[in-house]
Amino acid sequence: MRVWSDLNELGLNAGKKARLHRILYQFGLRNGTALFLPYDQGLEHGPRDFFANPAAGDPAYIAKLAVDGGFNGIALQIGLAEKFYWGFAGEVPLILKLNGKTDVPSDRDALSPVHATVADAVRLGADAVGYTLYVGTPAAESDFAQFRQVRDEARRLGMPLIVWAYPRGSAIEGKGGKDSFYAVDYAARTASELGADAVKVNFPHPEKRAGVPAAYDADFSAQQAIDAVVRSANRTLLLVSGGAQTDDAAMLDKAQRSMEAGATGLIFGRNVWQREHGESLAFIARLQEILAKYPRGREPRQEPDAG
Amino acid sequence: MRVWSDLNELGLNAGKKARLHRILYQFGLRNGTALFLPYDQGLEHGPRDFFANPAAGDPAYIAKLAVDGGFNGIALQIGLAEKFYWGFAGEVPLILKLNGKTDVPSDRDALSPVHATVADAVRLGADAVGYTLYVGTPAAESDFAQFRQVRDEARRLGMPLIVWAYPRGSAIEGKGGKDSFYAVDYAARTASELGADAVKVNFPHPEKRAGVPAAYDADFSAQQAIDAVVRSANRTLLLVSGGAQTDDAAMLDKAQRSMEAGATGLIFGRNVWQREHGESLAFIARLQEILAKYPRGREPRQEPDAG
Amino acid sequence: MRVWSDLNELGLNAGKKARLHRILYQFGLRNGTALFLPYDQGLEHGPRDFFANPAAGDPAYIAKLAVDGGFNGIALQIGLAEKFYWGFAGEVPLILKLNGKTDVPSDRDALSPVHATVADAVRLGADAVGYTLYVGTPAAESDFAQFRQVRDEARRLGMPLIVWAYPRGSAIEGKGGKDSFYAVDYAARTASELGADAVKVNFPHPEKRAGVPAAYDADFSAQQAIDAVVRSANRTLLLVSGGAQTDDAAMLDKAQRSMEAGATGLIFGRNVWQREHGESLAFIARLQEILAKYPRGREPRQEPDAG
Amino acid sequence: MRVWSDLNELGLNAGKKARLHRILYQFGLRNGTALFLPYDQGLEHGPRDFFANPAAGDPAYIAKLAVDGGFNGIALQIGLAEKFYWGFAGEVPLILKLNGKTDVPSDRDALSPVHATVADAVRLGADAVGYTLYVGTPAAESDFAQFRQVRDEARRLGMPLIVWAYPRGSAIEGKGGKDSFYAVDYAARTASELGADAVKVNFPHPEKRAGVPAAYDADFSAQQAIDAVVRSANRTLLLVSGGAQTDDAAMLDKAQRSMEAGATGLIFGRNVWQREHGESLAFIARLQEILAKYPRGREPRQEPDAG
Amino acid sequence: MRVWSDLNELGLNAGKKARLHRILYQFGLRNGTALFLPYDQGLEHGPRDFFANPAAGDPAYIAKLAVDGGFNGIALQIGLAEKFYWGFAGEVPLILKLNGKTDVPSDRDALSPVHATVADAVRLGADAVGYTLYVGTPAAESDFAQFRQVRDEARRLGMPLIVWAYPRGSAIEGKGGKDSFYAVDYAARTASELGADAVKVNFPHPEKRAGVPAAYDADFSAQQAIDAVVRSANRTLLLVSGGAQTDDAAMLDKAQRSMEAGATGLIFGRNVWQREHGESLAFIARLQEILAKYPRGREPRQEPDAG
């Protein structure tokens, strides 16, 4: 299967295409790849994520980092978007996260309640919306019901929909866990089947095989796994998540393999800002070196007849 | 991170700014700080809270205390607002509490049901609305759904939204309890991420460390804790709650530390009115002495060209 | 705290005031007190309540009793109001009960579903509506949602709202039970906090102290208890319920203590009509003797200037 | 007939009272009188009104004048309110004008189309709304239909409604003209009959008698005329308009007579800002000297019982 | 009066600011000025406008010209936007025109009926909407009613609103005509008073003085006139229209004077595309030379504290 080579292949309406074009060709490297800065950890994990670099607890610091670092977008919950984005409006695309939760209760029946609408995103000048879908959760009935409304509103308003596709719920641990190749591959496909325009997944771990279905219980390389995940996402653009901070070499290796596999881009938060400002910029530069090697085709325009 | 220094930084629309300006600069010390009188205990705890000073069971007594004591606002549920505020309308700002509950059932699945609307607040001449969010409750789906509507209506009507951010639910006790530094810090951040204009929290207890995440399992002073909580709230104005009545020296110490940390003000109920009237006024005066030391900057006005 | 002395103090709009004025000054003793006849037991308990006096199962018999006995109002569910009130319309005020339930299921998650609207009450010529609120029930989310709509519609249509405030739900039995001073006091206050114009409570039992909060775990006389309940209701007019039939001396003692405490009136059903017709009228006369001793002040009208 | 002496006499709901209290007792002289600055001439007459003092064409200049001059309010159309009031929000009350028109077409069928809502006023933090009613216009059907909606929304949102009551239309010229005692008196009464909370009228000219009804075709002094107009407005607060700029002595005489008659205040635009800034402030001071002589009674608060 | 120097002064919400930032700083010269290509003449005048250069009848030809010429936006009616913009989505900002009319009937009661919504604009990925307001028309009641809805929806969705402010209607010809300084000045002010974010006007003709109000019946230079019009628009960004094709020197002179006066930009259609393709690009280049001399200030960003 070919990787998408221009936005006209994706069945998008004009608004979704205009906004994705803006994100992919008017920001960052302007080459059809994307580097996003997610900043929803204050809700999802609490302020403890900022202890490593207290400056990162300030949304204005992060927004400025997104502008200065040449990101293709910054993902915020609505409260921070309302209070901080006006100061950066138009300087970096906003991805408004529409649902979220704290990590105080357990994840057995994980559900990320909706707390904002696509119309809020439009009002705030966002270029995309984000939705966390807990693939495999027992609370799928509520999750799908929420998602259906979000997807429908996103379509009506021409807003690209990025799904944070996370395997969760009481059953997943017995089937290889939430980061297994099986789980990530299934999550990417689920987002595609349900109508995401882009999907954010963790990098798959093919070595996590305890309890996975037979097809995944074999020796796969990391590259084979991420190749498969990109194929599973098909015309849903794939974004690979950085997750918790780890060593740089490993992160860069994941980034390289993801882009090689055909991913559209990377969405790295803690690995970027859980370090001092200069180091953040240096790390961003290394990610962009990788993205620069994988330009995604710009659509040729249909030429009107000159006369 | 800087503490907010003028209302123009907060991303507020004109109505929210006009009403906050009124609260912060036209009442109380008129210096940008706030002292609020919460009076929702009749519903939240029942009349037992008035046994220490039976006069305090009369809403008219409390409303007059709010006027005479120079408070920046009084927080009431809708029933008392309907029956009593007309007699004081415009003399002290009204904060209409939009949800509430009795304490008869347990708090395992805590949810504070909505019983009034922002439009009610507008009709009653209120200058802000209050919403109790139970951070960490298993009932977050209902809580977020309610909150989303309140926040949206508050924005549309230009009404400042003050969130009573209280850690609650079956999981919190195993993670340091509802007053731990961890829980209070998380609650302040959650209110900010979800879109509160101001947040009311209890003073954090860094010594409550049993079961808290590793980042919080260290020696923090009370000052370090409240400093962090103010930063977590970022552009959401922080109000520190008095809670149950305790000895005055301890309360004044909390008040002093909170203002030093950058809080906007205090919201003290039982510590104020669970005593005789003259003593209430004396205690209020001591709180105001503290507030007077921490004026919050008044926004410079853009000067029009005179010619 | 003063007891209300005129309707102008209560923050009522013109419609609510006109209808309350009619109830309090144009029916019954016309002295500002009220004696109401509740007749919702056929739904709440079933026809078993009529076995003591089968004639009382006939709504026409009861309506005529309300007229003949000089009641200030009769409370009916919508079905009986539709079928019987036209025959007495205007002869005695109608209180339309807007919710109700059978007593077949347990009261652990008590909720009284709404089955009629304030607009129905207007159409039927009612002068007030009644709503049963189960204070302390785990079903408070639904209860508050229903109540909010009823209260809002009542305000818009100028219809007085009488709340049947009943402590209920799985937690209340462990805290002194539904008739304890604690529970009744909390119920009266809750109705007031949520916006009732009048509240119907059972007479409080201060001797029921098992499990009540510390403040209530002391020696209170019956008079002290009912005094406190009237204060808790503040500007919400207090009506004391008769409850199940008991001996007349005890009932009259409760009535006397309630009026002495500042209640506006009594709402007695089974004690009135679970006896032969002549006895009913005799008992009513004794209640009215008590009410006659406690006239409630008529508002002085603002005098226009004659010139 | 008495002139109103406190806001509790006016039949206002809590929101209207809170906002009027704010306007009358927390701004300007804080004595129950009002001096308003109308600034809708840019739409009503066009920029030609600013030729006398070009600085006055800048809404920021005018808003600052309103703050510096200690006005009780500034009246703006929505466009200027949106773009300028945020910079002064809360520093001077905003009266949002809800309708308006250009003076390009003739006034024969005068109608001032609605271009904003009371909800807009709430959102912008306004303390009152203004509506121009063309008393006597052939287009009354549209005018009344618009007004009915505005009045209803103003009541529901607790927003004071100020009516610009202007006699207009093809018939008025034959009946003494738009400034005759007859026309102004009729306009004041019409606003009162239709539900205005305050009414803005031009000063009546009893000498304009050509074609007026017999009752007005007699010798009335200016004082007699304005006395009658205040009585016609009854509990609708009367504001006297300055109109086109004229000589100061005449204006001050009108102001003095209006306040003596019982008017609540003055609403002077061109006479204030069609002159150099220092002269504007000097003229404002002379108007305030007059207002200071006529304090309007502050409502006595009902005293709660301290014990 | 100062000309606006940064978008933060304009009272815009985040969405409006983000989209204007995009138009002004991410397209064209990226210096805060704007050159727009209006292409609504096919509806407003009919295909006769394309006879001079038949290629210009093809919307794809025009859209490509907008991209190739580096315009800041192209204004289209909804039909052409639906059929052609997807091919250029994101490459040049779209201004969706929401109303329009043919020029078949006379302009005596001019009204431009709405045929699309702001939600359509959002769905199509537009960055602004356009509305034609006929200042002075006898049909102002319908015009204002339409405009109120458009303005409200534009605000709610964060969409900049550009008003085509055109003096029209039976009265205007007797007052100097639609291009007089008086008429254009009034039109600019009206758009500002009613809430436009930007206003498109024709260049004013101060020499057209027959019937204008006295203030305009004097000798004004072209520069004085356009200076006044910019002031009248105040914080509403002024765009000067090219109108019918005329000689290039005159057009460039108007463009130069407009930018000197403080206009934000130019909106030139027929003068651009009623000529051969190469000549169009050459003329565009000369307009951009003028715009390059008048950069509009970029807002300084509030610096977060790095520590």
PDB file of N, CA and C in Angstrom, chain E residues 33-75:
ATOM      1  N   THR E  33       0.025  44.365   6.099  1.00  0.00           N
ATOM      2  CA  THR E  33      -0.855  44.977   5.093  1.00  0.00           C
ATOM      3  C   THR E  33      -1.576  43.866   4.335  1.00  0.00           C
ATOM      4  N   ALA E  34      -2.540  44.259   3.517  1.00  0.00           N
ATOM      5  CA  ALA E  34      -3.304  43.242   2.792  1.00  0.00           C
ATOM      6  C   ALA E  34      -3.659  43.714   1.393  1.00  0.00           C
ATOM      7  N   LEU E  35      -3.585  42.781   0.488  1.00  0.00           N
ATOM      8  CA  LEU E  35      -4.078  42.994  -0.869  1.00  0.00           C
ATOM      9  C   LEU E  35      -5.064  41.866  -1.164  1.00  0.00           C
ATOM     10  N   PHE E  36      -6.330  42.233  -1.313  1.00  0.00           N
ATOM     11  CA  PHE E  36      -7.364  41.223  -1.522  1.00  0.00           C
ATOM     12  C   PHE E  36      -7.871  41.257  -2.965  1.00  0.00           C
ATOM     13  N   LEU E  37      -8.288  40.091  -3.414  1.00  0.00           N
ATOM     14  CA  LEU E  37      -8.850  39.960  -4.749  1.00  0.00           C
ATOM     15  C   LEU E  37     -10.339  39.646  -4.641  1.00  0.00           C
ATOM     16  N   PRO E  38     -11.190  40.627  -4.916  1.00  0.00           N
ATOM     17  CA  PRO E  38     -12.629  40.357  -4.845  1.00  0.00           C
ATOM     18  C   PRO E  38     -13.097  39.756  -6.169  1.00  0.00           C
ATOM     19  N   TYR E  39     -13.925  38.735  -6.058  1.00  0.00           N
ATOM     20  CA  TYR E  39     -14.390  38.086  -7.287  1.00  0.00           C
ATOM     21  C   TYR E  39     -15.866  37.724  -7.128  1.00  0.00           C
ATOM     22  N   ASP E  40     -16.653  38.748  -6.850  1.00  0.00           N
ATOM     23  CA  ASP E  40     -18.096  38.567  -6.722  1.00  0.00           C
ATOM     24  C   ASP E  40     -18.848  39.300  -7.828  1.00  0.00           C
ATOM     25  N   GLN E  41     -18.089  39.802  -8.826  1.00  0.00           N
ATOM     26  CA  GLN E  41     -18.701  40.623  -9.860  1.00  0.00           C
ATOM     27  C   GLN E  41     -19.637  39.820 -10.773  1.00  0.00           C
ATOM     28  N   GLY E  42     -19.382  38.507 -10.868  1.00  0.00           N
ATOM     29  CA  GLY E  42     -20.245  37.668 -11.704  1.00  0.00           C
ATOM     30  C   GLY E  42     -21.682  37.690 -11.227  1.00  0.00           C
ATOM     31  N   LEU E  43     -21.863  37.823  -9.909  1.00  0.00           N
ATOM     32  CA  LEU E  43     -23.213  37.959  -9.377  1.00  0.00           C
ATOM     33  C   LEU E  43     -23.644  39.425  -9.349  1.00  0.00           C
ATOM     34  N   GLU E  44     -22.763  40.282  -8.902  1.00  0.00           N
ATOM     35  CA  GLU E  44     -23.140  41.675  -8.678  1.00  0.00           C
ATOM     36  C   GLU E  44     -23.401  42.442  -9.987  1.00  0.00           C
ATOM     37  N   HIS E  45     -22.608  42.123 -11.032  1.00  0.00           N
ATOM     38  CA  HIS E  45     -22.749  42.846 -12.314  1.00  0.00           C
ATOM     39  C   HIS E  45     -23.103  41.919 -13.461  1.00  0.00           C
ATOM     40  N   GLY E  46     -22.834  40.636 -13.324  1.00  0.00           N
ATOM     41  CA  GLY E  46     -23.035  39.679 -14.404  1.00  0.00           C
ATOM     42  C   GLY E  46     -21.765  39.498 -15.218  1.00  0.00           C
ATOM     43  N   PRO E  47     -21.809  38.534 -16.142  1.00  0.00           N
ATOM     44  CA  PRO E  47     -20.611  38.182 -16.918  1.00  0.00           C
ATOM     45  C   PRO E  47     -20.066  39.324 -17.773  1.00  0.00           C
ATOM     46  N   ARG E  48     -20.808  40.414 -17.929  1.00  0.00           N
ATOM     47  CA  ARG E  48     -20.279  41.509 -18.733  1.00  0.00           C
ATOM     48  C   ARG E  48     -18.919  41.976 -18.242  1.00  0.00           C
ATOM     49  N   ASP E  49     -18.660  41.821 -16.947  1.00  0.00           N
ATOM     50  CA  ASP E  49     -17.366  42.252 -16.415  1.00  0.00           C
ATOM     51  C   ASP E  49     -16.207  41.423 -16.948  1.00  0.00           C
ATOM     52  N   PHE E  50     -16.515  40.244 -17.525  1.00  0.00           N
ATOM     53  CA  PHE E  50     -15.430  39.375 -18.010  1.00  0.00           C
ATOM     54  C   PHE E  50     -15.157  39.559 -19.497  1.00  0.00           C
ATOM     55  N   PHE E  51     -15.918  40.421 -20.190  1.00  0.00           N
ATOM     56  CA  PHE E  51     -15.725  40.581 -21.630  1.00  0.00           C
ATOM     57  C   PHE E  51     -14.350  41.144 -21.957  1.00  0.00           C
ATOM     58  N   ALA E  52     -13.804  41.981 -21.039  1.00  0.00           N
ATOM     59  CA  ALA E  52     -12.498  42.584 -21.296  1.00  0.00           C
ATOM     60  C   ALA E  52     -11.389  41.541 -21.296  1.00  0.00           C
ATOM     61  N   ASN E  53     -11.544  40.467 -20.520  1.00  0.00           N
ATOM     62  CA  ASN E  53     -10.543  39.390 -20.462  1.00  0.00           C
ATOM     63  C   ASN E  53     -11.285  38.108 -20.155  1.00  0.00           C
ATOM     64  N   PRO E  54     -11.764  37.422 -21.230  1.00  0.00           N
ATOM     65  CA  PRO E  54     -12.636  36.263 -21.025  1.00  0.00           C
ATOM     66  C   PRO E  54     -12.052  35.215 -20.097  1.00  0.00           C
ATOM     67  N   ALA E  55     -10.746  35.080 -20.020  1.00  0.00           N
ATOM     68  CA  ALA E  55     -10.149  34.099 -19.092  1.00  0.00           C
ATOM     69  C   ALA E  55     -10.577  34.367 -17.662  1.00  0.00           C
ATOM     70  N   ALA E  56     -10.798  35.620 -17.382  1.00  0.00           N
ATOM     71  CA  ALA E  56     -11.158  35.993 -16.014  1.00  0.00           C
ATOM     72  C   ALA E  56     -12.541  35.496 -15.618  1.00  0.00           C
ATOM     73  N   GLY E  57     -13.305  34.982 -16.566  1.00  0.00           N
ATOM     74  CA  GLY E  57     -14.593  34.392 -16.237  1.00  0.00           C
ATOM     75  C   GLY E  57     -14.447  33.029 -15.573  1.00  0.00           C
ATOM     76  N   ASP E  58     -13.253  32.466 -15.642  1.00  0.00           N
ATOM     77  CA  ASP E  58     -12.986  31.142 -15.068  1.00  0.00           C
ATOM     78  C   ASP E  58     -12.485  31.300 -13.632  1.00  0.00           C
ATOM     79  N   PRO E  59     -13.256  30.866 -12.661  1.00  0.00           N
ATOM     80  CA  PRO E  59     -12.822  31.033 -11.256  1.00  0.00           C
ATOM     81  C   PRO E  59     -11.473  30.393 -10.974  1.00  0.00           C
ATOM     82  N   ALA E  60     -11.145  29.312 -11.672  1.00  0.00           N
ATOM     83  CA  ALA E  60      -9.849  28.672 -11.413  1.00  0.00           C
ATOM     84  C   ALA E  60      -8.703  29.585 -11.875  1.00  0.00           C
ATOM     85  N   TYR E  61      -8.942  30.289 -12.955  1.00  0.00           N
ATOM     86  CA  TYR E  61      -7.936  31.255 -13.439  1.00  0.00           C
ATOM     87  C   TYR E  61      -7.699  32.328 -12.369  1.00  0.00           C
ATOM     88  N   ILE E  62      -8.763  32.804 -11.793  1.00  0.00           N
ATOM     89  CA  ILE E  62      -8.663  33.865 -10.780  1.00  0.00           C
ATOM     90  C   ILE E  62      -8.034  33.340  -9.494  1.00  0.00           C
ATOM     91  N   ALA E  63      -8.417  32.124  -9.103  1.00  0.00           N
ATOM     92  CA  ALA E  63      -7.846  31.568  -7.872  1.00  0.00           C
ATOM     93  C   ALA E  63      -6.341  31.376  -8.031  1.00  0.00           C
ATOM     94  N   LYS E  64      -5.955  30.927  -9.202  1.00  0.00           N
ATOM     95  CA  LYS E  64      -4.516  30.746  -9.432  1.00  0.00           C
ATOM     96  C   LYS E  64      -3.799  32.102  -9.438  1.00  0.00           C
ATOM     97  N   LEU E  65      -4.466  33.098 -10.010  1.00  0.00           N
ATOM     98  CA  LEU E  65      -3.891  34.453  -9.990  1.00  0.00           C
ATOM     99  C   LEU E  65      -3.708  34.931  -8.542  1.00  0.00           C
ATOM    100  N   ALA E  66      -4.667  34.600  -7.692  1.00  0.00           N
ATOM    101  CA  ALA E  66      -4.568  35.002  -6.282  1.00  0.00           C
ATOM    102  C   ALA E  66      -3.370  34.338  -5.612  1.00  0.00           C
ATOM    103  N   VAL E  67      -3.155  33.050  -5.942  1.00  0.00           N
ATOM    104  CA  VAL E  67      -2.007  32.341  -5.357  1.00  0.00           C
ATOM    105  C   VAL E  67      -0.710  32.875  -5.955  1.00  0.00           C
ATOM    106  N   ASP E  68      -0.657  32.944  -7.248  1.00  0.00           N
ATOM    107  CA  ASP E  68       0.582  33.356  -7.921  1.00  0.00           C
ATOM    108  C   ASP E  68       0.930  34.819  -7.630  1.00  0.00           C
ATOM    109  N   GLY E  69      -0.117  35.635  -7.493  1.00  0.00           N
ATOM    110  CA  GLY E  69       0.144  37.051  -7.259  1.00  0.00           C
ATOM    111  C   GLY E  69       0.440  37.368  -5.799  1.00  0.00           C
ATOM    112  N   GLY E  70       0.356  36.368  -4.950  1.00  0.00           N
ATOM    113  CA  GLY E  70       0.659  36.598  -3.542  1.00  0.00           C
ATOM    114  C   GLY E  70      -0.378  37.467  -2.847  1.00  0.00           C
ATOM    115  N   PHE E  71      -1.628  37.243  -3.169  1.00  0.00           N
ATOM    116  CA  PHE E  71      -2.685  37.990  -2.485  1.00  0.00           C
ATOM    117  C   PHE E  71      -2.850  37.504  -1.051  1.00  0.00           C
ATOM    118  N   ASN E  72      -3.456  38.359  -0.246  1.00  0.00           N
ATOM    119  CA  ASN E  72      -3.742  37.993   1.142  1.00  0.00           C
ATOM    120  C   ASN E  72      -5.100  37.329   1.286  1.00  0.00           C
ATOM    121  N   GLY E  73      -5.836  37.246   0.199  1.00  0.00           N
ATOM    122  CA  GLY E  73      -7.126  36.592   0.270  1.00  0.00           C
ATOM    123  C   GLY E  73      -7.897  36.803  -1.008  1.00  0.00           C
ATOM    124  N   ILE E  74      -8.844  35.912  -1.229  1.00  0.00           N
ATOM    125  CA  ILE E  74      -9.729  36.012  -2.384  1.00  0.00           C
ATOM    126  C   ILE E  74     -11.165  35.932  -1.871  1.00  0.00           C
ATOM    127  N   ALA E  75     -12.001  36.843  -2.353  1.00  0.00           N
ATOM    128  CA  ALA E  75     -13.392  36.879  -1.899  1.00  0.00           C
ATOM    129  C   ALA E  75     -14.287  36.234  -2.941  1.00  0.00           C
TER     130      ALA E  75
END
